Short mmCIF file of C-alpha atoms in Angstrom, two decimals:
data_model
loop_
_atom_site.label_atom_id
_atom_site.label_comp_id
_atom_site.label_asym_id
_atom_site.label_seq_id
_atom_site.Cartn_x
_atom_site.Cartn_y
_atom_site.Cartn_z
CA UNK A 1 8.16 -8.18 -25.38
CA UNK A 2 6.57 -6.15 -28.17
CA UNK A 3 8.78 -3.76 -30.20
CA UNK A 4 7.99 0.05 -28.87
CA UNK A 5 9.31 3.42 -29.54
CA UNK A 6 11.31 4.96 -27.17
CA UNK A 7 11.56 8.60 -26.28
CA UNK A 8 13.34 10.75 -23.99
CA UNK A 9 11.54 13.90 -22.88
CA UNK A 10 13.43 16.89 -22.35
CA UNK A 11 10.73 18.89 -20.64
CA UNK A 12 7.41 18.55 -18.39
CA UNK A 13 4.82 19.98 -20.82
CA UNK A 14 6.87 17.55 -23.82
CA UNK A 15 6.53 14.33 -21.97
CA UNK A 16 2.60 14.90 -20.84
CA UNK A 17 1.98 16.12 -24.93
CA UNK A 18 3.51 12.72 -25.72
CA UNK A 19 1.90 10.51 -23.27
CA UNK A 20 -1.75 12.36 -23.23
CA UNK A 21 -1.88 12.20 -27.22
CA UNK A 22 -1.13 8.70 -27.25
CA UNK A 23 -3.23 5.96 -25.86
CA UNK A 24 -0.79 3.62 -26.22
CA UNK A 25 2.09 5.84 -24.29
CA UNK A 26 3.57 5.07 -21.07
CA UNK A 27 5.86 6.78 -18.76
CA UNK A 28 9.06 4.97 -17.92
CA UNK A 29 11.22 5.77 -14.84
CA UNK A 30 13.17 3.27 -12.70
CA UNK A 31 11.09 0.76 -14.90
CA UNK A 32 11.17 -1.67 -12.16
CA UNK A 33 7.63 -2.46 -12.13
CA UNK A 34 7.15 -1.08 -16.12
CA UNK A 35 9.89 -3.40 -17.49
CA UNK A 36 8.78 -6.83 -15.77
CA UNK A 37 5.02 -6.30 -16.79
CA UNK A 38 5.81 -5.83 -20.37
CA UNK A 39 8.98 -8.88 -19.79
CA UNK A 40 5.39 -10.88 -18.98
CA UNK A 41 3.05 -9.96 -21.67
CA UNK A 42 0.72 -8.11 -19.39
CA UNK A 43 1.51 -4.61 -20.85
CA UNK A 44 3.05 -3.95 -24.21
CA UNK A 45 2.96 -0.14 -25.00
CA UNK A 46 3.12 1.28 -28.02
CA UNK A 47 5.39 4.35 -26.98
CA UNK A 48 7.97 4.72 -23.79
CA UNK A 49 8.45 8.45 -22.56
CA UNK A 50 11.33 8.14 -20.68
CA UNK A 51 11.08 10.96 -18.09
CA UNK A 52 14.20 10.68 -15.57
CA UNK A 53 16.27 13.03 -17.06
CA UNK A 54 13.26 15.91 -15.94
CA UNK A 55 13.55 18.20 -12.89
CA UNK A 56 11.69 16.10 -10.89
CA UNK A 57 14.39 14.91 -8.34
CA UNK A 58 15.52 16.04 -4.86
CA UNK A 59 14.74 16.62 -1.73
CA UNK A 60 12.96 20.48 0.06
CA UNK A 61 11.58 21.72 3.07
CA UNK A 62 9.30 24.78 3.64
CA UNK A 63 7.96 25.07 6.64
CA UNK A 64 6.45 22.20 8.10
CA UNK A 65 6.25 19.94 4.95
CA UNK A 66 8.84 18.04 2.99
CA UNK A 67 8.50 17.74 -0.51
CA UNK A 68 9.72 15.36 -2.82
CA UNK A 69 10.46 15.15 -6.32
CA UNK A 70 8.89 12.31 -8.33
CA UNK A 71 11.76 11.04 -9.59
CA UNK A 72 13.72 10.63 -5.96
CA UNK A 73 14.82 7.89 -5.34
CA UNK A 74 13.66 5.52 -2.55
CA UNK A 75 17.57 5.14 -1.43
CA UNK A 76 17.84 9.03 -1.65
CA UNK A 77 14.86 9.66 0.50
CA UNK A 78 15.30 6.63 2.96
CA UNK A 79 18.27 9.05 3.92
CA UNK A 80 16.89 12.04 4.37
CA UNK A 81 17.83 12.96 8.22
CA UNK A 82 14.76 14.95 9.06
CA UNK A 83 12.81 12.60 7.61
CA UNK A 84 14.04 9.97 9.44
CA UNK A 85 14.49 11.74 13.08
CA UNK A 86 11.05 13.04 12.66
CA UNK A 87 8.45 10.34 11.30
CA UNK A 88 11.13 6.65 11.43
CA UNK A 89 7.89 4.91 9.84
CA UNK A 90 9.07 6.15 6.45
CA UNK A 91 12.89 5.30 6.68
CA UNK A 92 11.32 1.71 8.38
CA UNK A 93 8.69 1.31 5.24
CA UNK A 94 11.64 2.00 2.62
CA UNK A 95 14.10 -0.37 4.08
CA UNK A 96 11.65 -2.97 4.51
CA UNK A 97 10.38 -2.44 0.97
CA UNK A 98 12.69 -3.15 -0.94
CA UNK A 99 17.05 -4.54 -1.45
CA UNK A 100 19.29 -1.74 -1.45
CA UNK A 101 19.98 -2.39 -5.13
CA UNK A 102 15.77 -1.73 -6.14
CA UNK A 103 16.11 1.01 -3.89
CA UNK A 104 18.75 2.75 -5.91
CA UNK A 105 16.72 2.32 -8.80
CA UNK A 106 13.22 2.89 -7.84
CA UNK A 107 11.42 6.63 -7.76
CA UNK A 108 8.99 7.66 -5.54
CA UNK A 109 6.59 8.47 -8.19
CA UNK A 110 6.82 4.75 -9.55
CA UNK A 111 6.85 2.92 -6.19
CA UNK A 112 3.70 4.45 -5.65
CA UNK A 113 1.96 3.42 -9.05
CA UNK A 114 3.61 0.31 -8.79
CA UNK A 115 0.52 -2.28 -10.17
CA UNK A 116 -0.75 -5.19 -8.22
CA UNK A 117 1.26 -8.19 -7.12
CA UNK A 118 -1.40 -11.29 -7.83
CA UNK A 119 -0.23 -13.52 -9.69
CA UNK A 120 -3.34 -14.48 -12.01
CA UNK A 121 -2.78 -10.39 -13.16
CA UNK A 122 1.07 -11.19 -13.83
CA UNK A 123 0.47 -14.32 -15.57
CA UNK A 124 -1.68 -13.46 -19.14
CA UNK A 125 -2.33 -17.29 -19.75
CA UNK A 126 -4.86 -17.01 -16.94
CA UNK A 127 -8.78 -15.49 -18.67
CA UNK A 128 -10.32 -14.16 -15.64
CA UNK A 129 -8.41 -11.32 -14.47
CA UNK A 130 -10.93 -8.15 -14.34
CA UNK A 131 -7.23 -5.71 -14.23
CA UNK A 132 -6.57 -6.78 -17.22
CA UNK A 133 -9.42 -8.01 -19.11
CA UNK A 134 -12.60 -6.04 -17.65
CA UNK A 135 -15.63 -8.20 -17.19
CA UNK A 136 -13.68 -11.86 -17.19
CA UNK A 137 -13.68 -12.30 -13.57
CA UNK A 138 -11.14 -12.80 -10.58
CA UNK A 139 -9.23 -16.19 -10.55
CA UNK A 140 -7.97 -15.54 -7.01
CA UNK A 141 -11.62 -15.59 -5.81
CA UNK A 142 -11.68 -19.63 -6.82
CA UNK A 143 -7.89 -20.47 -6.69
CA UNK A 144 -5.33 -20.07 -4.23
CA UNK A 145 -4.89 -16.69 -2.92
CA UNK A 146 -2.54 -16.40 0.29
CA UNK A 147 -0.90 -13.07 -0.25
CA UNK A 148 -4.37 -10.93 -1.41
CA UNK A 149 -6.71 -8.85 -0.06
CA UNK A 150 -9.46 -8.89 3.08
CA UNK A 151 -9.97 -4.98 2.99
CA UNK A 152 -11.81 -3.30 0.47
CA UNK A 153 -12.41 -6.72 -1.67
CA UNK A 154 -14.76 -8.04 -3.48
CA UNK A 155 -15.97 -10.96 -5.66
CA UNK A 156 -14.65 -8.35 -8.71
CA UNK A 157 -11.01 -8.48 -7.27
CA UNK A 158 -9.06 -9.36 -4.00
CA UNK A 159 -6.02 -8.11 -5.67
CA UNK A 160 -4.02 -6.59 -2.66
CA UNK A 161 -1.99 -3.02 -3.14
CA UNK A 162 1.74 -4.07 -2.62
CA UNK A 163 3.89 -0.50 -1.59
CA UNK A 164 5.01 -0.35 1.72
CA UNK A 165 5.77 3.21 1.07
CA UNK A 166 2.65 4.28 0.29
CA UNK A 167 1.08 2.52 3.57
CA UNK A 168 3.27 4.91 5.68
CA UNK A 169 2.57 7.71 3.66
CA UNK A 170 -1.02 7.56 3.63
CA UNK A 171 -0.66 7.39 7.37
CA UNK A 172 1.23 10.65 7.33
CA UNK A 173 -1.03 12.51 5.41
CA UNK A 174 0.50 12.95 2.40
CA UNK A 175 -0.53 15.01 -0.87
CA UNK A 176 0.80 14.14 -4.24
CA UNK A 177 1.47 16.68 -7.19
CA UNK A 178 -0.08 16.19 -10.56
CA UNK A 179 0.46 17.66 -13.63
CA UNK A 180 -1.16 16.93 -16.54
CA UNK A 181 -2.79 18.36 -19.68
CA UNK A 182 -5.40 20.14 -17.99
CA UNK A 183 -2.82 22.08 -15.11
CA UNK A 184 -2.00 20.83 -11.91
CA UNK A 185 -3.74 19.28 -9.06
CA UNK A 186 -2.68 17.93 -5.49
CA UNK A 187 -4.88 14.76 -4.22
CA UNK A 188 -4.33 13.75 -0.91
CA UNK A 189 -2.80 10.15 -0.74
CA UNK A 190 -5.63 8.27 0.92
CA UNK A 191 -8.09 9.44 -1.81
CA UNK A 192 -5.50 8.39 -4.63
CA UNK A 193 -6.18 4.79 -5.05
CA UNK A 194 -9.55 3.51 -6.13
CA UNK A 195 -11.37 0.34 -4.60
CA UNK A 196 -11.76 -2.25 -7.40
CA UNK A 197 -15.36 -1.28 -7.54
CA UNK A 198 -17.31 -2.04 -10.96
CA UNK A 199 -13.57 -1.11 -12.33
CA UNK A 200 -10.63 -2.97 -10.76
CA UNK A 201 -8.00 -1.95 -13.75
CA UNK A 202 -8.42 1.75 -12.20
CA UNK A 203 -6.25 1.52 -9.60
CA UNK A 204 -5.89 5.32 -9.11
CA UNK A 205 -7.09 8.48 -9.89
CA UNK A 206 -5.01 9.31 -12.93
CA UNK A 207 -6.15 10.38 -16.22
CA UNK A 208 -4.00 8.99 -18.97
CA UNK A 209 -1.00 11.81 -19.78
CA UNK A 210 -1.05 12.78 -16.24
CA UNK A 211 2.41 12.48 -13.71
CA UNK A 212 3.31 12.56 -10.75
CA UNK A 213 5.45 15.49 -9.82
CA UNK A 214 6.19 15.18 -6.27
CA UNK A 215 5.08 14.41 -3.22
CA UNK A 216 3.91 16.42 -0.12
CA UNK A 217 4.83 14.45 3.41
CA UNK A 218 3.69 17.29 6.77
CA UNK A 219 5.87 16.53 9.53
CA UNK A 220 3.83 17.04 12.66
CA UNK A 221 3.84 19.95 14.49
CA UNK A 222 5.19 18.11 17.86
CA UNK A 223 7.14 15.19 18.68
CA UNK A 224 5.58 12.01 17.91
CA UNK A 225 6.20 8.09 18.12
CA UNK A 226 6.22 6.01 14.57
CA UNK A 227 7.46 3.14 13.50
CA UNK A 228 6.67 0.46 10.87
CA UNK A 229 6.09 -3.38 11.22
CA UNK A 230 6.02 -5.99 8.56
CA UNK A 231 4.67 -9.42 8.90
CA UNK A 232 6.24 -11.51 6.26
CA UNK A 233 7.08 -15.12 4.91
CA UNK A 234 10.96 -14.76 5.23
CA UNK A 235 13.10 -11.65 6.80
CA UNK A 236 15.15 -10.86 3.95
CA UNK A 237 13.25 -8.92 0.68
CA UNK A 238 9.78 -10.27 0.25
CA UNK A 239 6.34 -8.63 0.28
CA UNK A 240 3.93 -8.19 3.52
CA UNK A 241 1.34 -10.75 4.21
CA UNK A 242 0.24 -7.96 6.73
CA UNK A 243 2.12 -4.67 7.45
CA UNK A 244 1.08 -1.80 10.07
CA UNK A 245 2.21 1.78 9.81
CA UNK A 246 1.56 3.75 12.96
CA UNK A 247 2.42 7.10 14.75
CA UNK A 248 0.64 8.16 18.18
CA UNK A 249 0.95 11.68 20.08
CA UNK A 250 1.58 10.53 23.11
CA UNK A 251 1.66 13.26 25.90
CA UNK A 252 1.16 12.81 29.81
CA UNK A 253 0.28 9.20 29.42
CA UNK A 254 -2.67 9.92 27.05
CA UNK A 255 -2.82 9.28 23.21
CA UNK A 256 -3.73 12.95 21.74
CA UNK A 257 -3.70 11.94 18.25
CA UNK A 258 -3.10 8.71 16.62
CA UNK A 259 -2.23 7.62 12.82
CA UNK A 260 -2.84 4.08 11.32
CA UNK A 261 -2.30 2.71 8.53
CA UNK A 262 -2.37 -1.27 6.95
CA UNK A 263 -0.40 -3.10 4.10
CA UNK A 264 -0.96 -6.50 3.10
CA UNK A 265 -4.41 -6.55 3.37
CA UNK A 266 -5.92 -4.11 1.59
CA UNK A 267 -6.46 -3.26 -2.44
CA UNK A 268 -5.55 0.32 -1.74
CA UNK A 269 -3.28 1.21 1.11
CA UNK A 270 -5.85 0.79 4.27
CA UNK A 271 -5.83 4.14 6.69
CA UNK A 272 -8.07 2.47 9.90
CA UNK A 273 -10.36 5.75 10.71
CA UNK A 274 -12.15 3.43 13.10
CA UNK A 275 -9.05 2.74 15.30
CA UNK A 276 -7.71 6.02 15.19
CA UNK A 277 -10.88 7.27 16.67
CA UNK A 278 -10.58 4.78 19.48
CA UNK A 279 -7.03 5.67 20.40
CA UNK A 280 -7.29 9.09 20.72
CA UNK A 281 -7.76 10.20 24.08
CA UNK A 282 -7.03 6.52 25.66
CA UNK A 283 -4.48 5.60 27.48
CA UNK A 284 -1.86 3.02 26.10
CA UNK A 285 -3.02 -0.53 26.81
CA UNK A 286 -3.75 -4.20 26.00
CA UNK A 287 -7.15 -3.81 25.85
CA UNK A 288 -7.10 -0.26 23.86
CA UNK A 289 -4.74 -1.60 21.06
CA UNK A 290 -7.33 -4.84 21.11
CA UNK A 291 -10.29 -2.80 20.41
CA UNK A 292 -8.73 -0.63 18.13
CA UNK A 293 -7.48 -4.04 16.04
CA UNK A 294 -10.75 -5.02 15.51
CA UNK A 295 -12.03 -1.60 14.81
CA UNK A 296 -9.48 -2.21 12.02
CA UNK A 297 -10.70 -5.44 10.31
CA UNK A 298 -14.50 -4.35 9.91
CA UNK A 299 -16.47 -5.62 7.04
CA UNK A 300 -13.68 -8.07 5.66
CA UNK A 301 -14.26 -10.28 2.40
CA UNK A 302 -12.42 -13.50 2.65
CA UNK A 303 -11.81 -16.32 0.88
CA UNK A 304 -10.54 -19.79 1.92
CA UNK A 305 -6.71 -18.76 1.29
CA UNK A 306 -7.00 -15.20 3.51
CA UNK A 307 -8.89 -15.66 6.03
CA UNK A 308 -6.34 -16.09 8.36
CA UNK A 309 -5.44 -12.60 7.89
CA UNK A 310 -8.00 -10.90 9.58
CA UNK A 311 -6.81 -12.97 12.78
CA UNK A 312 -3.09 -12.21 11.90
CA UNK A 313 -3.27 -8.30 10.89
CA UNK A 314 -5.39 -7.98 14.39
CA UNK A 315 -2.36 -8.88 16.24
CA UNK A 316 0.17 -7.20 13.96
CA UNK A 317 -1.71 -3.99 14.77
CA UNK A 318 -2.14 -4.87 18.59
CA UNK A 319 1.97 -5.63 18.61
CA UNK A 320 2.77 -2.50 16.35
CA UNK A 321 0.94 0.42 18.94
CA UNK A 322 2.39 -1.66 21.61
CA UNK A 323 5.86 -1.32 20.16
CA UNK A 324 5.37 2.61 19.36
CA UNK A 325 3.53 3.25 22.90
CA UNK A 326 6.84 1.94 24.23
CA UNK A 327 5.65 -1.48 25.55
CA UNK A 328 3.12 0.22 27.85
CA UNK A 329 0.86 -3.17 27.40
#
């Protein structure tokens, strides 16, 4: 690790001046994902603005939205009561995210710009890594790549997003708060990330200097069914080969309105449009869920180490409406 300077910001306005007139700044919060990149090599800023001691923490309602502070963390808000009474897909994405001792560290604001998980971006002794050195090419295209990306890939970078949180969010609609030298600004979740594109180390929408403030999560406006289910390697803490957020307005025996989201398999946190347009108005079924799963995995890129996962996320998503819908199948 490279020697830095560290400072603590007192205000808002102080720690964006800091970061924003520095290009080799960084904001540091829990620093769970921060500290091991620059433990690694792969990031070594010049400058840490320590923000958690800034107003950004707790917990509000108003009206039919709950907002929450950047620097919450995921313990704090995987405890929230509303929260988890009315939409159980977050509380299930937080526990499953992460041990209770990460938990007590991690914010909100971090878990959702935690960076990728592959391994050819974590290790810098491998060249061709387009996140970290634009224009060298993807490693995981050529080598062994079990845990990346079928959605949203390409030959530029299969590198798959790894929050669980952020699947279950994007699912719920949610709007973060940005604040950075140029005012504020609320982006709605699913247009937050970026799709490796001619630029894989863009991974979201944020200028340099900019934070996250808080986040916006609508509860809906009648009772719904969620939940959350993670495909993994091993039960206890590890990260989702495939993982399904989902939440269905079910009323009468039809589905009036239906949410879905997909972790695991996607470089941004996947929200199936397709399949939500296939529930709604359908009755709960085997053959529904099935066409909506495959509505789900259109227009995959695999390689030789992934392609299982189309197969596998297609029945994750059949199991996880099934599950919701109450075992109606």
């Amino acid at each position: 690790m490279r020697q830095f300077d560290y400072v603590r910001a007192t205000a808002i306005d102080e720690a964006i001046e800091l970061v924003a007139g520095d290009p080799g700044a960084a904001y540091l919060a829990g620093g769970t994902t921060l500290l091991d990149l620059m433990k690694d090599g792969v990031l070594s800023p010049r400058r840490i603005v320590d923000v958690t001691r800034l107003p950004l923490r707790g917990i509000d309602h108003a009206g039919g939205t709950v907002t929450v502070g950047a620097l919450t963390t995921m313990e704090e808000l995987a405890a929230e009561p509303t929260l988890a009474d009315r939409v159980p897909v977050l509380r299930q994405a937080l526990l499953a995210g992460a041990s209770t001792q990460l938990r007590n560290m991690a914010t909100i604001g971090g878990n959702l710009l935690q960076r990728a998980r592959c391994r050819y971006f974590r290790d810098p002794t491998v060249g061709a890594c387009n996140k970290r050195i634009p224009g060298s090419g993807c490693a995981a295209v050529d080598r062994s790549a079990r845990m990346h990306a079928v959605l949203g890939a390409d030959r530029t970078c299969i590198a798959v997003h790894a929050s669980d949180l952020a699947v279950a969010l994007v699912a719920l609609d949610a709007v973060v708060r940005i604040h950075g030298p140029a005012g504020t600004r609320r982006v709605p979740l699913n247009r937050f990330y970026r799709l490796p594109g001619g630029s894989p180390q863009r991974e979201n929408v944020l200028e340099h200097g900019e934070l996250i403030t808080a986040v916006d999560i609508p509860l809906p406006a009648r009772p719904t069914a969620s939940g959350y289910l993670k495909i993994r390697d091993r039960a206890s803490y590890e990260f989702a080969l495939v993982s399904v957020a989902a939440e269905l307005d079910l009323r009468d025996g039809i589905i009036h309105d239906a949410r879905l989201a997909l972790g695991g398999v996607g470089t941004v946190p996947w929200r199936a449009t397709g399949a939500e347009r296939i529930l709604r108005g359908g009755r709960p079924g085997r053959e529904l869920f099935r066409d909506a799963a495959t509505a789900s995995l259109q227009n995959t890129f695999t390689v030789p180490g992934t392609a299982f996962k189309v197969e596998l996320a297609r029945r994750a998503i059949e199991r996880a409406l099934d599950d919701v819908s109450g075992g109606t199948s």
